[in-house]
Each structure stands twice: as structure tokens, then as C-alpha cells.
CSV table of C-alpha atoms in Angstrom, one decimal:
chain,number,residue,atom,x,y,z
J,2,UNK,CA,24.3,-11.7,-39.7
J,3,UNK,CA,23.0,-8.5,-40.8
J,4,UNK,CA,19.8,-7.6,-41.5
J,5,UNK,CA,20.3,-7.0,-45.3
J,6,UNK,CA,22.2,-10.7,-45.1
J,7,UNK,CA,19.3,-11.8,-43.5
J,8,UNK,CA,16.7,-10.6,-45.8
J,9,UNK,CA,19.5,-11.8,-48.9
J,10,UNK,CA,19.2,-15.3,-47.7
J,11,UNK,CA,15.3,-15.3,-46.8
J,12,UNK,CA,14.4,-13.8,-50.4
J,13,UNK,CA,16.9,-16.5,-52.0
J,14,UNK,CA,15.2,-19.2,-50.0
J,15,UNK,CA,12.0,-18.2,-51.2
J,16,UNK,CA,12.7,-17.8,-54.3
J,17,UNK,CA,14.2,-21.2,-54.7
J,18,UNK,CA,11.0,-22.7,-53.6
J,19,UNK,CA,9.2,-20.5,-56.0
J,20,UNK,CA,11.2,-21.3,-58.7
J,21,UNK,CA,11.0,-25.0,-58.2
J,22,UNK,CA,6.6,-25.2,-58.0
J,23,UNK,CA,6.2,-22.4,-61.3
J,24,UNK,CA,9.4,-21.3,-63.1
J,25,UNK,CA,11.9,-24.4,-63.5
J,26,UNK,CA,10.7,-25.9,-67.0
J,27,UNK,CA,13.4,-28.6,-66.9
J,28,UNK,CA,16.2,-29.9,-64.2
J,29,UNK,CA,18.8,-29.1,-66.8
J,30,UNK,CA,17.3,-25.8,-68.5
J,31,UNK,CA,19.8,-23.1,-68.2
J,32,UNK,CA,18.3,-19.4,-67.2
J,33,UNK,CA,19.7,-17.8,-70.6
J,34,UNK,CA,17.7,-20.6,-72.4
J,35,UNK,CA,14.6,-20.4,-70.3
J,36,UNK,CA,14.3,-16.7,-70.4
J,37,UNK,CA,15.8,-16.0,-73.8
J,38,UNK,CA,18.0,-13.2,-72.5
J,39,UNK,CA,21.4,-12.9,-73.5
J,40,UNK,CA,23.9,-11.8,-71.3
J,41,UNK,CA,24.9,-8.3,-71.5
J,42,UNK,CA,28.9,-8.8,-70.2
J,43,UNK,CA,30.6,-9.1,-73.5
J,44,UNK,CA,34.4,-7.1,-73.8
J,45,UNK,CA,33.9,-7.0,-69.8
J,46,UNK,CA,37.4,-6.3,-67.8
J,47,UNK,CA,37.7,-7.8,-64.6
J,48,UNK,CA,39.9,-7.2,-61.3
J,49,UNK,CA,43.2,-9.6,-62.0
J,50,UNK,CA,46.1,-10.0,-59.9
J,51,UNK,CA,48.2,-7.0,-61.0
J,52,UNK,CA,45.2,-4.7,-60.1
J,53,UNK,CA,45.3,-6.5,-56.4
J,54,UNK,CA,49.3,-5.9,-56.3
J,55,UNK,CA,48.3,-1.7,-57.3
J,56,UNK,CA,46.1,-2.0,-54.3
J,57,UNK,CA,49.1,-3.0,-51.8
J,58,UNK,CA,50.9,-0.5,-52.7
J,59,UNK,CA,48.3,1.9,-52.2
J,60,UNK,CA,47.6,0.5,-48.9
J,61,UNK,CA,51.3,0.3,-47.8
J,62,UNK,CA,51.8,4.1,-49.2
J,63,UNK,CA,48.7,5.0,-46.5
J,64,UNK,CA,50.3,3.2,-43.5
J,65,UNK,CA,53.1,5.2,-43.9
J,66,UNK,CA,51.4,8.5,-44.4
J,67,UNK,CA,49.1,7.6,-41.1
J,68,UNK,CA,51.9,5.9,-39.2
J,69,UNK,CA,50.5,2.4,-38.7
J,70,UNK,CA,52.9,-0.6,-39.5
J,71,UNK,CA,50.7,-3.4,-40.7
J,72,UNK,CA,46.6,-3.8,-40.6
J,73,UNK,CA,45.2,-7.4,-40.0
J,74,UNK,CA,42.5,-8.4,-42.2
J,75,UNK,CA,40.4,-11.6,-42.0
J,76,UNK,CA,37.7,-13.3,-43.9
J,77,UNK,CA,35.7,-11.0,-45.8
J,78,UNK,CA,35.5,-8.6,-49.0
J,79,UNK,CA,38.5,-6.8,-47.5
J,80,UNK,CA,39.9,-10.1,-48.0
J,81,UNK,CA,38.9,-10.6,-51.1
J,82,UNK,CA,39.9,-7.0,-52.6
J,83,UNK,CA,43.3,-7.3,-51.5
J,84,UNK,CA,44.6,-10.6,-52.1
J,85,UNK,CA,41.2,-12.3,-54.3
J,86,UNK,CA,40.7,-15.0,-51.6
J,87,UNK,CA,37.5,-16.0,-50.5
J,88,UNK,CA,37.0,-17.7,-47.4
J,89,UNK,CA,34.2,-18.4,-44.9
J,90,UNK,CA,34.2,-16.8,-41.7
J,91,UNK,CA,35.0,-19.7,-38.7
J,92,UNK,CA,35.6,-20.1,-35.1
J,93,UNK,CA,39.8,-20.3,-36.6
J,94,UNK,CA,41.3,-17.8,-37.7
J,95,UNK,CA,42.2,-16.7,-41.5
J,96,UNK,CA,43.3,-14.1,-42.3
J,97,UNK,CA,46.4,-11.7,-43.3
J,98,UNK,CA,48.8,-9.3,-42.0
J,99,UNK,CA,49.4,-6.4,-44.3
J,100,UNK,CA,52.8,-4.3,-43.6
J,101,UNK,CA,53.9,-0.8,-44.3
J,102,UNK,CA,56.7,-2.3,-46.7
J,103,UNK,CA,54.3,-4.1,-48.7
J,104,UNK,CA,54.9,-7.2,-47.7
J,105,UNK,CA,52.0,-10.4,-46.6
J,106,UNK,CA,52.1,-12.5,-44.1
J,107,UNK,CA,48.9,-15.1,-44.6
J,108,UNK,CA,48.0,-16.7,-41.6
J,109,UNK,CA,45.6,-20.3,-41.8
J,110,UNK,CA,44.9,-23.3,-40.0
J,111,UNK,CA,47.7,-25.7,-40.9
J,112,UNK,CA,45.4,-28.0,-42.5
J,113,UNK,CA,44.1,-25.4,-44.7
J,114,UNK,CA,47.2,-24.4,-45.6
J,115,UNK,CA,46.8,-26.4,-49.3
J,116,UNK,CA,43.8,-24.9,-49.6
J,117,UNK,CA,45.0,-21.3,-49.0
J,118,UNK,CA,47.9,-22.2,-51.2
J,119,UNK,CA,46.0,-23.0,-54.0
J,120,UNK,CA,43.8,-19.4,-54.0
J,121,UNK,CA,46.9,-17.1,-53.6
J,122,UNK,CA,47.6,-15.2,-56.5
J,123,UNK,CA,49.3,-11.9,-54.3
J,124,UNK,CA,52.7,-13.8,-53.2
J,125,UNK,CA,53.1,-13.7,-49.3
J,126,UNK,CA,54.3,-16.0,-46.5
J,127,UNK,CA,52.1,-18.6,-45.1
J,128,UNK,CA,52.3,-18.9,-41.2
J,129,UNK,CA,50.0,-21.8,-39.9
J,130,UNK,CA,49.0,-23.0,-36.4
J,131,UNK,CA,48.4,-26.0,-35.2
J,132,UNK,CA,44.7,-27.0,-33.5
J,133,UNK,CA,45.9,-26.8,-29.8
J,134,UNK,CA,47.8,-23.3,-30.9
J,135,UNK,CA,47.0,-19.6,-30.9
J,136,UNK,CA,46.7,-18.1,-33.6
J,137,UNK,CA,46.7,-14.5,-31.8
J,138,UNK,CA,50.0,-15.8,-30.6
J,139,UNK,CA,50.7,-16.0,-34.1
J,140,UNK,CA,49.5,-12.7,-35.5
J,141,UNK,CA,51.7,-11.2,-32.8
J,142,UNK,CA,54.6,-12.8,-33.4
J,143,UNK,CA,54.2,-11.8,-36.6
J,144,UNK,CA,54.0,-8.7,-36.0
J,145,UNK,CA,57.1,-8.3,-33.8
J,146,UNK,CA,59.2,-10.5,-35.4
J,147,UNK,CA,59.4,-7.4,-38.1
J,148,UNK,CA,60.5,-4.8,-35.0
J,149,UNK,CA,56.9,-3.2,-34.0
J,150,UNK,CA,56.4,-4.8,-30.7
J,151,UNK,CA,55.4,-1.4,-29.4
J,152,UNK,CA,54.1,-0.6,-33.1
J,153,UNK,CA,51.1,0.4,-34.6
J,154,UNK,CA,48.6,-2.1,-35.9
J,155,UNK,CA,45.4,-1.4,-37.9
J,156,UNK,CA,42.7,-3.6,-37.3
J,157,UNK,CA,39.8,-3.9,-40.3
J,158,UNK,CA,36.7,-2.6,-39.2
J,159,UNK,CA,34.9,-6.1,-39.8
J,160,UNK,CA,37.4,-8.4,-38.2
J,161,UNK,CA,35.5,-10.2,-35.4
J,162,UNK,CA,35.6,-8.5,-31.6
J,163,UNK,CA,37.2,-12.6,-30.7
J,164,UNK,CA,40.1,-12.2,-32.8
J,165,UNK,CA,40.8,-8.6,-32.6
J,166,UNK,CA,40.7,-8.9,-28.7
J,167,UNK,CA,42.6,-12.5,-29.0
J,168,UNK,CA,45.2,-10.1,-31.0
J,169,UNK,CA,45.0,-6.8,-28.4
J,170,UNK,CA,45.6,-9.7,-25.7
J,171,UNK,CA,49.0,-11.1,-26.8
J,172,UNK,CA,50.7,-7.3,-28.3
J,173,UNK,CA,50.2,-5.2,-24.5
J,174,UNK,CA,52.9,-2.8,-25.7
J,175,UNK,CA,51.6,-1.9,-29.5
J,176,UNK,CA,48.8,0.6,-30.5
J,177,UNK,CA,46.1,-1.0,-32.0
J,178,UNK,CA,43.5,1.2,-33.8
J,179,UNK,CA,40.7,0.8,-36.5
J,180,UNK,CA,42.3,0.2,-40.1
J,181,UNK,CA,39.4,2.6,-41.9
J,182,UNK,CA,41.8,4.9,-43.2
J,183,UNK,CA,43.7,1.9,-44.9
J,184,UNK,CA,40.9,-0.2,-45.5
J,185,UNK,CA,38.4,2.7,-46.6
J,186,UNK,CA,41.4,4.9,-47.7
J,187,UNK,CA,41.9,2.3,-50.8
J,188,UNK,CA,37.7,0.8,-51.1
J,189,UNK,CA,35.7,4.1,-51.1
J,190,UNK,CA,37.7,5.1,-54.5
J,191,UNK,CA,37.0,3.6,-56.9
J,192,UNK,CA,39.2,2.7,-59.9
J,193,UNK,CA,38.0,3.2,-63.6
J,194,UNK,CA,37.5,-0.9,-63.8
J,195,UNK,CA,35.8,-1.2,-60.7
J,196,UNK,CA,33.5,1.7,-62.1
J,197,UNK,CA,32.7,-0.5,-65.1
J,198,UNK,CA,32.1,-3.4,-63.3
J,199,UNK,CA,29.8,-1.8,-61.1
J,200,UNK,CA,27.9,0.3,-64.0
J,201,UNK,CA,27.6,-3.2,-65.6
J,202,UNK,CA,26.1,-4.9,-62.8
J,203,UNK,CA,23.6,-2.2,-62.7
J,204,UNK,CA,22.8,-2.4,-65.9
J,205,UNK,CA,22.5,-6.2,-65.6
J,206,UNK,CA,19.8,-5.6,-62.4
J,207,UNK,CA,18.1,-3.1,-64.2
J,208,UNK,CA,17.5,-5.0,-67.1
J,209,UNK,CA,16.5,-7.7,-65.0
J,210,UNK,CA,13.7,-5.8,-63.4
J,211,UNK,CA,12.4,-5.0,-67.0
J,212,UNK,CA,12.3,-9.0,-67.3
J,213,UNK,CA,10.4,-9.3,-64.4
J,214,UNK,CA,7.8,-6.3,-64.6
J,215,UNK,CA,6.8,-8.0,-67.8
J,216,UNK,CA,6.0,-11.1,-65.9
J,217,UNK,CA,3.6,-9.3,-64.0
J,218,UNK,CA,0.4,-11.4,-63.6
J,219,UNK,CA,-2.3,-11.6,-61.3
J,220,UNK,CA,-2.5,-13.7,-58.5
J,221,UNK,CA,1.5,-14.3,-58.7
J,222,UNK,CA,3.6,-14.1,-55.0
J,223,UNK,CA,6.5,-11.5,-54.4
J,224,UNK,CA,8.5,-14.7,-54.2
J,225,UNK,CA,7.8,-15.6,-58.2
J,226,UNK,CA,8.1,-11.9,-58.6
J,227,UNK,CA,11.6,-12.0,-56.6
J,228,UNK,CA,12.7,-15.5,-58.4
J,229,UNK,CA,12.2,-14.3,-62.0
J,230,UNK,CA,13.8,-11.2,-61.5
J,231,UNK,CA,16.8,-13.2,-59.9
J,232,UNK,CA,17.2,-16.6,-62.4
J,233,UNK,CA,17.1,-13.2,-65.1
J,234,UNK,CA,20.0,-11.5,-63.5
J,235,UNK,CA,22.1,-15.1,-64.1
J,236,UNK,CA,20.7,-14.9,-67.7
J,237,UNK,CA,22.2,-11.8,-68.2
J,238,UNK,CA,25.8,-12.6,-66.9
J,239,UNK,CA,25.7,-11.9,-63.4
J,240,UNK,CA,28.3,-13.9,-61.7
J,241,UNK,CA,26.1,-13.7,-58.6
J,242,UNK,CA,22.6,-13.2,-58.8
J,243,UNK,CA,22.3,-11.6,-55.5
J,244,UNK,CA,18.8,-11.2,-54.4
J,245,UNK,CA,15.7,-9.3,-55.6
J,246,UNK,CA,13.0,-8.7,-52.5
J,247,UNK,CA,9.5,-7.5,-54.0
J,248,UNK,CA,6.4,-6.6,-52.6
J,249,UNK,CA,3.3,-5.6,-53.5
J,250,UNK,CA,0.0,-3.3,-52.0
J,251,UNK,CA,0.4,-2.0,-48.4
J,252,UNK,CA,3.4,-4.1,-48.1
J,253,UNK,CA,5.6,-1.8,-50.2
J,254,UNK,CA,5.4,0.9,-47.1
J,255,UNK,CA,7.9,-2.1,-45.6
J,256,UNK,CA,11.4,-1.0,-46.8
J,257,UNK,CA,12.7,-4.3,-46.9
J,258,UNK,CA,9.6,-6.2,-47.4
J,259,UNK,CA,7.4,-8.0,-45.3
J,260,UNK,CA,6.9,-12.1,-44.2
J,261,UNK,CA,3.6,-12.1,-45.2
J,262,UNK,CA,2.3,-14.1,-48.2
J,263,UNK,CA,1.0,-11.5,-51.0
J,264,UNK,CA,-0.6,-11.7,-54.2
J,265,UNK,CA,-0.3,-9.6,-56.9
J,266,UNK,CA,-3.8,-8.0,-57.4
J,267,UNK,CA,-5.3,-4.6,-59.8
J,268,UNK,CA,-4.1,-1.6,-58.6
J,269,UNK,CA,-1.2,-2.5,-56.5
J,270,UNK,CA,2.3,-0.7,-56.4
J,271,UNK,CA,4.7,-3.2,-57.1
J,272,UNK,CA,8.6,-2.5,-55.5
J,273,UNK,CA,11.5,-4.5,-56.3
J,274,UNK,CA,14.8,-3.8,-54.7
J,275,UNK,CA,18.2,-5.7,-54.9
J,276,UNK,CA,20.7,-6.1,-57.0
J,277,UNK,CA,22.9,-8.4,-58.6
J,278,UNK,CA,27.0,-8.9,-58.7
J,279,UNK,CA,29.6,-9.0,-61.1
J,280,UNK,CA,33.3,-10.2,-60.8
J,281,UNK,CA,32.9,-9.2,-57.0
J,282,UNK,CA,31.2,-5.8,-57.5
J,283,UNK,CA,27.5,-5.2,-56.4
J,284,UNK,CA,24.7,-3.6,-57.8
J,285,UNK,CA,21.7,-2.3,-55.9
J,286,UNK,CA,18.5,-0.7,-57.8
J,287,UNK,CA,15.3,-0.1,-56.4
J,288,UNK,CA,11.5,0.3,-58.9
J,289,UNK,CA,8.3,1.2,-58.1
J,290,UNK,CA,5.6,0.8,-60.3
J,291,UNK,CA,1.8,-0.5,-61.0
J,292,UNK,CA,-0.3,-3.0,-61.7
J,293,UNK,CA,-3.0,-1.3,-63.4
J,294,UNK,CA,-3.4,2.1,-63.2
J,295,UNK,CA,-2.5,4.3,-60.8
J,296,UNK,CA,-4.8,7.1,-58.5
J,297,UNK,CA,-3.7,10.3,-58.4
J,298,UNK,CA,-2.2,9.7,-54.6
J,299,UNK,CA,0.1,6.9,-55.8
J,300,UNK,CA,1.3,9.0,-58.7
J,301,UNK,CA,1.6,12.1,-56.3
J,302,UNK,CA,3.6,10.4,-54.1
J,303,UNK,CA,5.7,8.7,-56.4
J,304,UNK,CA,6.4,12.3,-58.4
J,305,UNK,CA,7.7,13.4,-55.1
J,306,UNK,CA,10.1,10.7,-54.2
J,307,UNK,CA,11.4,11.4,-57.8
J,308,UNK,CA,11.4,15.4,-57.1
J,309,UNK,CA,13.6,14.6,-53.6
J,310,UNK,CA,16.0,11.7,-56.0
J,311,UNK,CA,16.9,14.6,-58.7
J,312,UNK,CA,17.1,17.2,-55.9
J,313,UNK,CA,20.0,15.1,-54.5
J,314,UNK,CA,21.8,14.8,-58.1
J,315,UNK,CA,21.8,18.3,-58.3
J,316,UNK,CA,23.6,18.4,-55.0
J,317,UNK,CA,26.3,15.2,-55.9
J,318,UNK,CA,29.2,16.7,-56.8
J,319,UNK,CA,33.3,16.9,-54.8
J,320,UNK,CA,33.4,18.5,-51.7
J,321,UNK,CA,29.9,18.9,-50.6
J,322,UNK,CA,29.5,17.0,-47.5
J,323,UNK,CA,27.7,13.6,-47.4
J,324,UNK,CA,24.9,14.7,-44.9
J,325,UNK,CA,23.8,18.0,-47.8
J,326,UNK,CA,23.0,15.0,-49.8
J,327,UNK,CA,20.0,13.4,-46.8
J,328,UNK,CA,19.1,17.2,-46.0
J,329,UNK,CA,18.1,17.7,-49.0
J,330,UNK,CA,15.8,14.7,-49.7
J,331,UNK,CA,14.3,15.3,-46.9
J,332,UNK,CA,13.4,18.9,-47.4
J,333,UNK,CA,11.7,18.1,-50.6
J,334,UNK,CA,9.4,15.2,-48.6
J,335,UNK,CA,8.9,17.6,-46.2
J,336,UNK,CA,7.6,20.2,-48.4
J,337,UNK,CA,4.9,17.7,-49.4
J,338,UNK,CA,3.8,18.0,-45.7
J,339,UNK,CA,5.1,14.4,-45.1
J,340,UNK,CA,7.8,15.1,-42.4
J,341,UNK,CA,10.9,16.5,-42.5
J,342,UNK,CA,12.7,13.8,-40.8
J,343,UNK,CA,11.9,10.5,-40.0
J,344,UNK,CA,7.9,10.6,-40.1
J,345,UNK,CA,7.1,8.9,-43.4
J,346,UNK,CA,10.9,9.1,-44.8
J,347,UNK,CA,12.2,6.7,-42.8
J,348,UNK,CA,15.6,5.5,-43.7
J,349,UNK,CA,18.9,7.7,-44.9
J,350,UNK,CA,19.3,8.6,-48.6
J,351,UNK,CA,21.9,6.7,-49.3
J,352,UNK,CA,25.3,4.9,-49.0
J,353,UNK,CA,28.0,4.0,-50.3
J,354,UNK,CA,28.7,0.6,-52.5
J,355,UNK,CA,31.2,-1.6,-53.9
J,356,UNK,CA,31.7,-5.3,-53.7
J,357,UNK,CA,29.5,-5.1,-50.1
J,358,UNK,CA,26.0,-3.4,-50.2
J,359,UNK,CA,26.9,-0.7,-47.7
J,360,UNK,CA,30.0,0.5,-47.5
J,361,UNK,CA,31.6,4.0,-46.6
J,362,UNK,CA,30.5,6.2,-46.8
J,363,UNK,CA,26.9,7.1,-46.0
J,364,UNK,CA,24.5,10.1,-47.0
J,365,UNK,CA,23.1,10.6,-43.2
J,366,UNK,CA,23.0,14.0,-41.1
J,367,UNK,CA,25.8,14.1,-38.9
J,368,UNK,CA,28.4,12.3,-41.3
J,369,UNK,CA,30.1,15.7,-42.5
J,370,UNK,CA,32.9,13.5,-44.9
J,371,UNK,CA,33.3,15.9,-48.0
J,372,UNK,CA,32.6,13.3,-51.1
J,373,UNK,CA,35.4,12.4,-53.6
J,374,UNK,CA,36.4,11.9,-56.9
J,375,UNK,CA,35.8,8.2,-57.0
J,376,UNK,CA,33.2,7.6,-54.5
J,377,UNK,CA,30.3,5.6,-55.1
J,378,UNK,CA,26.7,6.3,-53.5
J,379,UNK,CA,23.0,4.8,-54.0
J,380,UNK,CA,20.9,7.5,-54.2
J,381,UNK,CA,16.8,6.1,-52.8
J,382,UNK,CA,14.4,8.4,-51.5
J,383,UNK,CA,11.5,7.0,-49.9
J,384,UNK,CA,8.2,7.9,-48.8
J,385,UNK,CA,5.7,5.1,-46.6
J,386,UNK,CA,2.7,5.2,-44.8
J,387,UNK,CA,1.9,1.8,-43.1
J,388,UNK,CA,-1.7,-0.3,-44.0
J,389,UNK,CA,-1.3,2.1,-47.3
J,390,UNK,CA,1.8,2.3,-49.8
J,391,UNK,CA,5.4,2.9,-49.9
J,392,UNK,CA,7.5,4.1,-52.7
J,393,UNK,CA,11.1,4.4,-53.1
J,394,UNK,CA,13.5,4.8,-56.3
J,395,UNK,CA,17.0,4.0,-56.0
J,396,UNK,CA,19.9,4.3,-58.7
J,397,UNK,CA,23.8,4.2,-57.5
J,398,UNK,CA,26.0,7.0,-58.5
J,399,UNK,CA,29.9,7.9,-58.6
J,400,UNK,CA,31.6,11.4,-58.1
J,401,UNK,CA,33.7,13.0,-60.9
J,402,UNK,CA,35.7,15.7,-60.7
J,403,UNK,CA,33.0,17.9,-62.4
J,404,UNK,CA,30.0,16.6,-60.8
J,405,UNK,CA,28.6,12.7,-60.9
J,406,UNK,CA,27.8,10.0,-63.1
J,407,UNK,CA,24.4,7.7,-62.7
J,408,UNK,CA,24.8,4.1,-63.2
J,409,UNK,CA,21.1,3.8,-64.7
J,410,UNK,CA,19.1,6.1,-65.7
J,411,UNK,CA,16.0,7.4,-63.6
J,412,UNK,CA,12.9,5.9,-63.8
J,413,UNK,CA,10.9,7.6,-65.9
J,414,UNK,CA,7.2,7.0,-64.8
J,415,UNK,CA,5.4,4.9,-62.4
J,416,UNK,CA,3.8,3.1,-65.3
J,417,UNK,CA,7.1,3.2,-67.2
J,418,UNK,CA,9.5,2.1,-64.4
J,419,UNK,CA,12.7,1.5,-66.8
């Protein structure tokens, strides 16, 4: 589990218990009746099984350009975006074989095999495996049974080191390599719909945060805070709510918040950051703001962090290489005498998005990828000094062919967040 999973579940856990000793008026109170928010996904298109099939063919038409004969895919978004089948990740194996010509082979647990059958919407064979069977046997099999015993097979970057080594094990004579130019090759550009979908779920988060910032009270936790701004998000048509981490004071300068109990109190900076999902598509937003009013070295630093966000809009555009984008927040903190690298700015400007949180490709020195047409990125700027403040604002971003398009719109003031 990750460390954004990690915080995902913690936050959730929280805010559960939050919601259950202040929010919850009634067992069977629905969030859109509590709140009085109506959700905001009316005319919305979402990703249907001919969409899935354009995404093979895409996929198949990169094998063949890269010279790999069939990727293997297991439980996961990679899952999901090809063949719309969720399924939890186990000690047996689930997954898919994905060949050059097009054509699936599913691979389950024989008594799962009603269970996959009922989810598959992308026709493909089911091979199953029996409990005292391998299923790397299986995938190999497979895999020569169509002629590429000494072939080429593209393993997705996620697939779990047991099964990709249970795989390598039983194939000695193929190639096996990672399956990023496959798997990224069709994720990292995105599709007009997927662009809606994601612009929507933004939209949904940032309205969400509005919600919550108007909650503001003193003496409330982050966890109310993170709750309200969650049970909103479902309000407002999320199909998952996601998470919403806050904190408040000194804890801000802790990027991803901190365990220890707060309460919101006059003249705190108050950061949220999360995001919700929609129709499998993620969201991720991060506000700072104030309880109160501000002094002038919590406006000054926040003015910057919004200085270094523009500064990296005005370097989004095709062809400039993802690092540019980092370089050039950091030069603008820097300038402020507040390092140049890692000092007080302590994270990378951004990465890319899509159903997962992170995806390809990320806004770091050293990644030299020339962005696309397509490509999605959060943009978030930071600046934190321990025992003192943190502030970061984060909007997500895609790249057109004349420059890029925001999801959300900047935040316009520390006292005006949204």
C-alpha cells in the first residue's frame, strides 16, 4: 500500500468516525438531502464498452509498432481501462493476456470463473486453474499456444513481482519487458470523454471544498473538516468520494497532513487536498486559505506559491519537457530566498492523472519526456516551514495542441480560496 493509499484509507477512517459523533443527522439521510447540494453530473458521458474495444485496438496497433506480442495485465486500473473489470488484488491470480492481434485471453480462479463472466463486457476467452494448479503455467501456455514461445511479452508496470516472476519462471525462452509503452502508450492520452470526466470531477472536488470552507467553525477537527468536504463530494455526483485530508496551523507545513489531533482556531491556514472520482476518473485539487485574517507572512508566502503555479502554466504547452515545468517552480521559490530545491519546496510540481492519482508522467528534474497533446498533469507548488505554515495550490491541467487547458480555475485569494 502506498503512501497516498495509506493516507486515502486513514482520512476515510476518520472521517467516518467524524461523521457519525457531528454530521449524520439521521441513519437514512442521504448527503444531497443533508447538505442541500445538487449534483452537478447532469448530460454526463461515461466510458462504455465500445470506448474499451477503441482502446484494444490502440493497444494491439502499439505492440506491433514496438514488437511485443501480448502484455499481461492483472488486477488494477489497467484492468479496469481495458476490459471495465474490477477486481481485488489476491494471493491468485486474475488477470488478462492482451495479444498483438487484438485478441483476450482472461485468466481466473476456476471458481471465480461466474463471477468474471458476469463483469465482461470486452469478449475474450476465459482460461481457469484449478487450486492445486499454476496459474503462471497457465499464462505461459497461453502465451505459446499462439506461437511466441521465444516471443515478446509486456508485463504492466503494476503487476505484482510474484506473478511476473511466477510468469518469467515458466517462459525461459521469451523476452519479457515492462508493458509502459502499451500500457502508458494508450493511459497518458487522454480521449475527449476521459477529458470531461476528469474536468467534471474537478469541478465536483472544487465545489466541494466551497461546501466545506463555509463550514468553517472554531474548535472543529481536520477530520469534520475532511468528512464534510467528502459526504459533499457524494452530494454532488461523485461516484466515489475519494478522500479529502485537511489540516490546520503548523500542521499545514505537513504535505499530506499530520496524526495529530487539531482544532481549528483564529488565524490558522486551513489546507485541504484530495479529490473525488467520477465514472473511474480522479480528481485531485489542493486550497489554502484562512481562518480569520491573514499576516502579511501568510499572504506573502501564499502570493508566491501562486507566482511559481502561473509560472508553470506559462511553461505547459507540447513539446517542452516535463522537468521545465519543476525548474521553473522552483526558480520562482527560490527567488523568494526559500531554496531552490528541496529546502522549503519539498515535493515535485506535479504529475500526471487519470483514473489513478499518480500516473505518467511526472513534472520532476531528470524526467526529460516532451509533453503531449493529451496529457494530463496537477500542477501544486508548495512552500513549508515546519512548527510554522505550509501552503500549497494545486489545479490539474491537460495539453492541447496550442498550449493547455486548467480543469479549475486558480484560486483567487487566500481569503477567497474558490
Amino acid at each position: 500500500m502506498n503512501r497516498r493509499k495509506f493516507i486515502e484509507n486513514s482520512a476515510l477512517a476518520s472521517s467516518a468516525v467524524a461523521l457519525l459523533g457531528t454530521s449524520c443527522t439521521t441513519e437514512n439521510t442521504s448527503a444531497e438531502d443533508k447538505f442541500k447540494l445538487k449534483p452537478l453530473t447532469g448530460g454526463v458521458s461515461f466510458i462504455n464498452t465500445k470506448d474499451r474495444e477503441q482502446r484494444i485496438e490502440k493497444a494491439a496497433l502499439l505492440m506491433q509498432k514496438h514488437s511485443i506480442d501480448a502484455i499481461f495485465i492483472e488486477s488494477g486500473t489497467s484492468l479496469e481501462y481495458f476490459a471495465g473489470i474490477r477486481w481485488w488484488p489476491s494471493e491468485r491470480m486474475t488477470g488478462l493476456l492482451l495479444f498483438s492481434d487484438a485478441s483476450i485471453n482472461y485468466i481466473c480462479p476456476a471458481f471465480e470463473q461466474e463471477r468474471l463472466q458476469e463483469l465482461i463486457t470486452v469478449m475474450g476467452e476465459v482460461a481457469i486453474w484449478q487450486e492445486h494448479e499454476s496459474p503462471f503455467a497457465l499464462v505461459a501456455k497461453l502465451f505459446k499456444d499462439k506461437g511466441y514461445a521465444s516471443g515478446m511479452l509486456g508485463i504492466e508496470e503494476n503487476v505484482r513481482f510474484f506473478q511476473s516472476d511466477g510468469i518469467a519462471s515458466h517462459l525461459p525462452q521469451a523476452i519479457i519487458i515492462n508493458a509502459k509503452p502499451i500500457t502508458a502508450g494508450c493511459r497518458a492520452i487522454k480521449t475527449v470523454k476521459e477529458l470531461a470526466l476528469m474536468k467534471k470531477a474537478n469541478e465536483i472536488t472544487l465545489e466541494a471544498y466551497r461546501y466545506g470552507f463555509s463550514n468553517l467553525k472554531e474548535g472543529m477537527s481536520q477530520y469534520e473538516l475532511g468528512a464534510i468536504v467528502t459526504e459533499a463530494s457524494t452530494a454532488l455526483g461523485a461516484t466515489e468520494a475519494g478522500w479529502a485530508g485537511a489540516m490546520f496551523g503548523e500542521y499545514t507545513a505537513f504535505p499530506h497532513g499530520s496524526k495529530t489531533a487539531q482544532q481549528l482556531k483564529e488565524g490558522d491556514l486551513v489546507l485541504i487536498d484530495g479529490g473525488c472520482k467520477l465514472g473511474g476518473y480522479q480528481a485531485d485539487i489542493t486550497r489554502t486559505t484562512i481562518f480569520g485574517k491573514p499576516t502579511q507572512r501568510q499572504l506573502d508566502i501564499w502570493n508566491i506559491v501562486k507566482e511559481a503555479q502561473t509560472a508553470v502554466y506559462e511553461q505547459a504547452k507540447a513539446g517542452v519537457p516535463c522537468e521545465i515545468l519543476d525548474a521553473t517552480a522552483r526558480a520562482i521559490v527560490g527567488k523568494y530566498d526559500f531554496g531552490g530545491e528541496y529546502e522549503n519546496f519539498f515535493h515535485r510540481v506535479g504529475h500526471g492523472i487519470g483514473m489513478d492519482f499518480h500516473e505518467w508522467e511526472y513534472l520532476v528534474k531528470g524526467n526529460t519526456t516532451p509533453m503531449q497533446p493529451g496529457m494530463c498533469f496537477s500542477n501544486e507548488p508548495g512552500i513549508y516551514i515546519y512548527g510554522e505554515l505550509g501552503v500549497r495550490l494545486e489545479d490539474c491541467f491537460y495539453i492541447t495542441e496550442n498550449g493547455y487547458e486548467s480543469f479549475t480555475p486558480q484560486s483567487p485569494s487566500i481569503e477567497n480560496p474558490i
